[in-house]
Amino acid sequence: MNTSGQEIDGLVVAITGASSGMGAVTARRLAARGARVVIGARREDALARIVAEIEDGGGHAVACPVDVTRPEDSVRLVDRAVQEFGRLDVLIANAGVATVAPLRDGVLDDWNAMIDVNLRGVLHGITAALPVFTVQGSGDFVTVTSTAAAKWVPGQGVYAATKAGVRALCEVLRQEVGPQIRATMICPGATDTEFTTDPDLRARMSAIAMAPDAVADAIVYALSQPASVDVGEIVVRSAAQP
Ligand SMILES: NC(=O)c1ccc[n+]([C@@H]2O[C@H](COP(=O)([O-])OP(=O)(O)OC[C@H]3O[C@@H](n4cnc5c(N)ncnc54)[C@H](OP(=O)(O)O)[C@@H]3O)[C@@H](O)[C@H]2O)c1
């Protein structure tokens, strides 16, 4: 059994939701360690800035505008990695949105948007990457869920349902496709990003939020394990989070 860790240097990594927050920090972190990154999201200007930053630092990155609610966009993201760098070693399904509101508010458009991005978007990523991983006989599928996947509180019913759904998908994926293909969930607590747009909630969260670097570190840790080790789940949150 090979017990040496997987090198980040040279990995080909596609990341969704990489135009800001955890996805952008993770793209920069992995590229700084020699990974070749394909960054996807809807905001093309933000993606272009991050690619320029990475390339200025001597790294390798390409932007791929994607809307994860469209299955064909996830296929395009995976194809772009293969065309540009010859393979795909890691897909990080990180894109997510949240509306915090009690169920009695009945904001169906927002609920459906969360289901489309957070749950269907991840499923689209799995479906796009698995054929490539299967042919290669290797691959890492990483999803960014949330502590909300397991801790259910008022106002987060639909968000928690999407993240709990992804947790189920990821665990079943691990059982179905191991041992060559690994599946890992990163479950962050409150994190200081652009995620929460509501000013009151943002102010309350900032008191207990951690930096997105903690999530990038957790992803690097999982990817750095020997091929024989699958880190199933990492919960990472601010020490101040209740
Ligand atoms: N911040 C927190 O407190 C927290 C806590 C636990 C878990 N999370 C999870 O962490 C992940 C990253 O969030 P973040 O905190 O880094 O927030 P963020 O800065 O708002 O990043 C979210 C990313 O998702 C992308 N995105 C949204 N809808 C998309 C779509 N339809 N297609 C493609 N990309 C889309 C956004 O890019 P575009 O707008 O350019 O498309 C952005 O790059 C999410 O899955 C979130 O649920 C966040």
Tab-separated table of C-alpha atoms and ligand atoms in Angstrom:
chain	number	residue	atom	x	y	z
A	1	MET	CA	0.000	0.000	0.000
A	2	ASN	CA	1.320	3.446	-0.943
A	3	THR	CA	1.265	5.562	2.201
A	4	SER	CA	2.874	8.705	0.804
A	5	GLY	CA	0.560	11.677	0.528
A	6	GLN	CA	-0.879	12.977	-2.724
A	7	GLU	CA	1.112	15.933	-4.078
A	8	ILE	CA	-0.922	19.091	-4.728
A	9	ASP	CA	1.729	20.146	-7.232
A	10	GLY	CA	0.520	19.197	-10.713
A	11	LEU	CA	-3.067	18.304	-9.774
A	12	VAL	CA	-5.743	19.518	-12.176
A	13	VAL	CA	-8.568	20.991	-10.097
A	14	ALA	CA	-11.916	22.424	-11.225
A	15	ILE	CA	-13.742	24.588	-8.664
A	16	THR	CA	-17.267	25.939	-8.839
A	17	GLY	CA	-18.212	29.119	-7.011
A	18	ALA	CA	-14.646	30.332	-7.418
A	19	SER	CA	-15.424	33.991	-8.155
A	20	SER	CA	-15.433	34.914	-4.448
A	21	GLY	CA	-15.230	33.627	-0.894
A	22	MET	CA	-14.026	30.111	-0.110
A	23	GLY	CA	-13.827	29.069	-3.748
A	24	ALA	CA	-11.545	31.964	-4.692
A	25	VAL	CA	-9.312	31.476	-1.635
A	26	THR	CA	-9.079	27.733	-2.341
A	27	ALA	CA	-8.215	28.343	-6.006
A	28	ARG	CA	-5.415	30.724	-5.005
A	29	ARG	CA	-4.143	28.350	-2.311
A	30	LEU	CA	-4.073	25.309	-4.586
A	31	ALA	CA	-2.501	27.245	-7.463
A	32	ALA	CA	0.193	28.589	-5.124
A	33	ARG	CA	1.060	24.966	-4.366
A	34	GLY	CA	1.375	24.073	-8.034
A	35	ALA	CA	-2.115	22.859	-8.919
A	36	ARG	CA	-3.567	23.861	-12.276
A	37	VAL	CA	-6.995	25.298	-11.571
A	38	VAL	CA	-10.094	25.765	-13.707
A	39	ILE	CA	-12.326	28.248	-11.943
A	40	GLY	CA	-16.051	28.415	-12.592
A	41	ALA	CA	-18.857	30.782	-11.582
A	42	ARG	CA	-21.204	33.241	-13.302
A	43	ARG	CA	-19.305	36.526	-12.760
A	44	GLU	CA	-16.779	36.530	-15.583
A	45	ASP	CA	-15.054	39.753	-14.498
A	46	ALA	CA	-14.300	38.340	-11.045
A	47	LEU	CA	-13.023	35.089	-12.562
A	48	ALA	CA	-10.748	37.016	-14.935
A	49	ARG	CA	-9.264	38.989	-12.010
A	50	ILE	CA	-8.507	35.818	-10.060
A	51	VAL	CA	-6.909	34.135	-13.098
A	52	ALA	CA	-4.720	37.225	-13.619
A	53	GLU	CA	-3.662	37.213	-9.945
A	54	ILE	CA	-2.762	33.523	-10.059
A	55	GLU	CA	-0.833	33.891	-13.312
A	56	ASP	CA	0.992	36.976	-12.008
A	57	GLY	CA	2.148	34.789	-9.118
A	58	GLY	CA	3.510	32.192	-11.561
A	59	GLY	CA	0.552	29.789	-11.263
A	60	HIS	CA	-1.697	28.190	-13.865
A	61	ALA	CA	-5.412	29.024	-14.041
A	62	VAL	CA	-8.188	29.292	-16.587
A	63	ALA	CA	-11.659	30.737	-16.180
A	64	CYS	CA	-14.780	28.934	-17.298
A	65	PRO	CA	-18.059	30.822	-16.904
A	66	VAL	CA	-20.636	28.374	-15.544
A	67	ASP	CA	-24.076	28.385	-14.045
A	68	VAL	CA	-24.202	25.140	-12.063
A	69	THR	CA	-27.986	24.971	-12.402
A	70	ARG	CA	-27.377	24.021	-16.054
A	71	PRO	CA	-26.038	20.468	-16.428
A	72	GLU	CA	-24.322	21.339	-19.713
A	73	ASP	CA	-22.255	24.032	-17.950
A	74	SER	CA	-20.817	21.471	-15.524
A	75	VAL	CA	-19.896	19.257	-18.485
A	76	ARG	CA	-18.214	22.261	-20.095
A	77	LEU	CA	-16.209	22.923	-16.903
A	78	VAL	CA	-14.930	19.344	-16.831
A	79	ASP	CA	-14.223	19.370	-20.595
A	80	ARG	CA	-12.281	22.610	-20.219
A	81	ALA	CA	-9.976	21.033	-17.624
A	82	VAL	CA	-9.351	18.015	-19.850
A	83	GLN	CA	-8.777	20.134	-22.979
A	84	GLU	CA	-6.487	22.589	-21.224
A	85	PHE	CA	-4.532	20.290	-18.911
A	86	GLY	CA	-5.159	16.753	-20.207
A	87	ARG	CA	-7.069	15.389	-17.221
A	88	LEU	CA	-9.211	16.243	-14.199
A	89	ASP	CA	-7.964	15.116	-10.790
A	90	VAL	CA	-10.329	17.032	-8.504
A	91	LEU	CA	-13.760	18.608	-8.764
A	92	ILE	CA	-14.639	20.937	-5.893
A	93	ALA	CA	-18.404	21.582	-5.915
A	94	ASN	CA	-18.480	24.730	-3.821
A	95	ALA	CA	-21.058	27.050	-5.456
A	96	GLY	CA	-23.906	27.857	-3.121
A	97	VAL	CA	-26.595	30.386	-2.260
A	98	ALA	CA	-28.728	30.936	0.832
A	99	THR	CA	-31.908	32.687	1.813
A	100	VAL	CA	-32.534	32.754	5.529
A	101	ALA	CA	-36.261	33.022	6.270
A	102	PRO	CA	-38.882	31.009	8.134
A	103	LEU	CA	-40.935	28.514	6.127
A	104	ARG	CA	-44.100	30.561	6.781
A	105	ASP	CA	-42.671	33.263	4.489
A	106	GLY	CA	-43.264	30.902	1.560
A	107	VAL	CA	-40.577	32.458	-0.650
A	108	LEU	CA	-40.781	29.639	-3.169
A	109	ASP	CA	-38.572	31.283	-5.783
A	110	ASP	CA	-35.761	31.551	-3.238
A	111	TRP	CA	-36.315	28.004	-1.965
A	112	ASN	CA	-36.183	26.660	-5.507
A	113	ALA	CA	-33.058	28.666	-6.319
A	114	MET	CA	-31.306	27.075	-3.323
A	115	ILE	CA	-32.373	23.609	-4.419
A	116	ASP	CA	-31.211	24.312	-7.981
A	117	VAL	CA	-27.774	25.654	-7.027
A	118	ASN	CA	-26.914	23.819	-3.802
A	119	LEU	CA	-28.353	20.374	-4.553
A	120	ARG	CA	-28.942	20.007	-8.304
A	121	GLY	CA	-25.739	21.949	-8.995
A	122	VAL	CA	-23.712	19.385	-7.028
A	123	LEU	CA	-25.478	16.519	-8.781
A	124	HIS	CA	-24.615	18.097	-12.132
A	125	GLY	CA	-20.974	18.261	-11.052
A	126	ILE	CA	-20.909	14.607	-9.997
A	127	THR	CA	-22.541	13.535	-13.256
A	128	ALA	CA	-20.073	15.562	-15.323
A	129	ALA	CA	-16.905	14.468	-13.505
A	130	LEU	CA	-17.578	10.778	-12.869
A	131	PRO	CA	-17.089	9.548	-16.457
A	132	VAL	CA	-13.651	11.224	-16.544
A	133	PHE	CA	-12.671	9.912	-13.089
A	134	THR	CA	-13.837	6.423	-14.072
A	135	VAL	CA	-11.732	6.330	-17.256
A	136	GLN	CA	-8.706	7.692	-15.373
A	137	GLY	CA	-9.243	5.231	-12.488
A	138	SER	CA	-8.780	8.096	-10.028
A	139	GLY	CA	-10.357	11.352	-8.916
A	140	ASP	CA	-11.346	13.398	-5.898
A	141	PHE	CA	-14.845	14.760	-5.546
A	142	VAL	CA	-15.022	17.455	-2.854
A	143	THR	CA	-18.209	19.246	-1.830
A	144	VAL	CA	-18.524	22.263	0.418
A	145	THR	CA	-21.638	21.662	2.510
A	146	SER	CA	-22.182	23.375	5.882
A	147	THR	CA	-22.570	22.751	9.574
A	148	ALA	CA	-26.241	23.352	8.629
A	149	ALA	CA	-26.238	19.884	7.042
A	150	ALA	CA	-26.421	18.432	10.542
A	151	LYS	CA	-27.521	21.297	12.809
A	152	TRP	CA	-31.034	22.396	11.943
A	153	VAL	CA	-32.281	25.763	13.178
A	154	PRO	CA	-35.253	28.046	12.436
A	155	GLY	CA	-34.865	30.132	9.299
A	156	GLN	CA	-32.539	27.641	7.620
A	157	GLY	CA	-34.973	24.841	6.794
A	158	VAL	CA	-34.506	24.777	3.022
A	159	TYR	CA	-30.810	25.659	3.127
A	160	ALA	CA	-30.223	22.841	5.638
A	161	ALA	CA	-32.287	20.473	3.502
A	162	THR	CA	-30.103	21.169	0.464
A	163	LYS	CA	-26.890	20.677	2.446
A	164	ALA	CA	-28.194	17.529	4.182
A	165	GLY	CA	-29.173	16.252	0.730
A	166	VAL	CA	-25.644	16.846	-0.550
A	167	ARG	CA	-24.292	15.033	2.495
A	168	ALA	CA	-26.364	11.975	1.575
A	169	LEU	CA	-25.255	12.184	-2.072
A	170	CYS	CA	-21.604	12.450	-1.151
A	171	GLU	CA	-21.652	9.545	1.308
A	172	VAL	CA	-23.430	7.300	-1.202
A	173	LEU	CA	-20.972	8.381	-3.891
A	174	ARG	CA	-18.072	7.389	-1.617
A	175	GLN	CA	-19.550	3.917	-1.138
A	176	GLU	CA	-20.397	3.454	-4.820
A	177	VAL	CA	-17.156	4.571	-6.439
A	178	GLY	CA	-14.392	3.770	-3.951
A	179	PRO	CA	-11.611	2.810	-3.633
A	180	GLN	CA	-10.101	4.570	-6.666
A	181	ILE	CA	-12.370	7.620	-6.519
A	182	ARG	CA	-12.656	9.549	-3.257
A	183	ALA	CA	-15.523	11.702	-1.985
A	184	THR	CA	-15.074	14.323	0.726
A	185	MET	CA	-17.420	16.801	2.389
A	186	ILE	CA	-16.106	19.987	3.915
A	187	CYS	CA	-18.668	21.394	6.385
A	188	PRO	CA	-17.845	24.992	7.306
A	189	GLY	CA	-19.489	27.004	10.012
A	190	ALA	CA	-20.074	30.752	9.691
A	191	THR	CA	-17.380	32.159	7.414
A	192	ASP	CA	-16.483	35.704	6.486
A	193	THR	CA	-17.359	35.884	2.754
A	194	GLU	CA	-19.875	37.610	0.486
A	195	PHE	CA	-22.337	34.810	1.204
A	196	THR	CA	-24.732	36.676	3.481
A	197	THR	CA	-26.065	39.802	1.840
A	198	ASP	CA	-28.507	40.769	4.599
A	199	PRO	CA	-26.674	43.516	6.569
A	200	ASP	CA	-28.142	42.587	9.990
A	201	LEU	CA	-27.341	38.920	9.595
A	202	ARG	CA	-23.893	39.779	8.298
A	203	ALA	CA	-23.186	41.931	11.343
A	204	ARG	CA	-24.314	39.126	13.672
A	205	MET	CA	-22.298	36.530	11.758
A	206	SER	CA	-19.123	38.588	11.680
A	207	ALA	CA	-18.841	38.218	15.468
A	208	ILE	CA	-18.510	34.450	15.133
A	209	ALA	CA	-17.217	33.971	11.582
A	210	MET	CA	-13.877	32.445	10.634
A	211	ALA	CA	-11.702	33.350	7.656
A	212	PRO	CA	-12.292	31.349	4.445
A	213	ASP	CA	-8.643	30.244	4.597
A	214	ALA	CA	-9.717	27.615	7.141
A	215	VAL	CA	-11.818	25.954	4.453
A	216	ALA	CA	-8.986	26.062	1.914
A	217	ASP	CA	-6.699	24.461	4.513
A	218	ALA	CA	-9.220	21.672	5.145
A	219	ILE	CA	-9.483	20.977	1.396
A	220	VAL	CA	-5.686	20.878	1.055
A	221	TYR	CA	-5.522	18.468	4.002
A	222	ALA	CA	-8.073	16.091	2.452
A	223	LEU	CA	-6.423	16.164	-0.981
A	224	SER	CA	-2.956	15.619	0.511
A	225	GLN	CA	-3.807	12.246	2.038
A	226	PRO	CA	-2.416	9.064	0.491
A	227	ALA	CA	-4.619	7.587	-2.259
A	228	SER	CA	-5.572	4.797	0.165
A	229	VAL	CA	-7.162	7.275	2.620
A	230	ASP	CA	-10.545	8.937	2.029
A	231	VAL	CA	-11.285	11.862	4.333
A	232	GLY	CA	-15.071	11.529	4.385
A	233	GLU	CA	-16.013	14.678	6.250
A	234	ILE	CA	-14.340	17.650	7.897
A	235	VAL	CA	-16.295	20.045	10.107
A	236	VAL	CA	-14.460	23.338	10.440
A	237	ARG	CA	-15.888	26.319	12.296
A	238	SER	CA	-14.915	29.316	14.344
A	239	ALA	CA	-14.141	28.475	17.955
A	240	ALA	CA	-16.677	31.200	18.818
A	241	GLN	CA	-19.589	29.539	16.987
A	242	PRO	CA	-22.283	28.259	19.399
B	1	LIG	N1	-20.115	31.824	4.334
B	1	LIG	C1	-20.656	30.986	5.209
B	1	LIG	O1	-20.938	31.357	6.359
B	1	LIG	C2	-20.879	29.547	4.829
B	1	LIG	C3	-21.042	28.608	5.866
B	1	LIG	C4	-21.199	27.263	5.533
B	1	LIG	C5	-21.193	26.862	4.221
B	1	LIG	N2	-21.057	27.788	3.208
B	1	LIG	C6	-21.022	27.289	1.838
B	1	LIG	O2	-19.784	27.632	1.269
B	1	LIG	C7	-19.898	27.684	-0.158
B	1	LIG	C8	-19.163	28.918	-0.680
B	1	LIG	O3	-19.809	30.076	-0.174
B	1	LIG	P1	-19.007	31.384	0.293
B	1	LIG	O4	-19.221	31.531	1.737
B	1	LIG	O5	-17.641	31.368	-0.232
B	1	LIG	O6	-19.901	32.537	-0.379
B	1	LIG	P2	-19.723	33.466	-1.677
B	1	LIG	O7	-18.527	34.318	-1.519
B	1	LIG	O8	-21.045	34.107	-1.862
B	1	LIG	O9	-19.453	32.409	-2.828
B	1	LIG	C9	-20.485	31.690	-3.457
B	1	LIG	C10	-20.005	31.328	-4.844
B	1	LIG	O10	-21.025	30.558	-5.510
B	1	LIG	C11	-21.157	31.068	-6.825
B	1	LIG	N3	-22.472	30.768	-7.366
B	1	LIG	C12	-23.681	31.120	-6.878
B	1	LIG	N4	-24.659	30.686	-7.699
B	1	LIG	C13	-24.036	30.055	-8.733
B	1	LIG	C14	-24.495	29.405	-9.899
B	1	LIG	N5	-25.807	29.301	-10.202
B	1	LIG	N6	-23.584	28.871	-10.753
B	1	LIG	C15	-22.255	28.975	-10.484
B	1	LIG	N7	-21.765	29.565	-9.381
B	1	LIG	C16	-22.650	30.114	-8.523
B	1	LIG	C17	-20.867	32.565	-6.705
B	1	LIG	O11	-20.399	33.087	-7.919
B	1	LIG	P3	-21.239	33.894	-9.034
B	1	LIG	O12	-22.194	34.784	-8.302
B	1	LIG	O13	-20.165	34.613	-9.785
B	1	LIG	O14	-21.903	32.836	-9.856
B	1	LIG	C18	-19.719	32.550	-5.699
B	1	LIG	O15	-18.490	32.350	-6.378
B	1	LIG	C19	-21.397	27.637	-0.456
B	1	LIG	O16	-21.739	26.336	-0.913
B	1	LIG	C20	-22.043	27.893	0.912
B	1	LIG	O17	-23.301	27.250	1.022
B	1	LIG	C21	-20.899	29.125	3.486
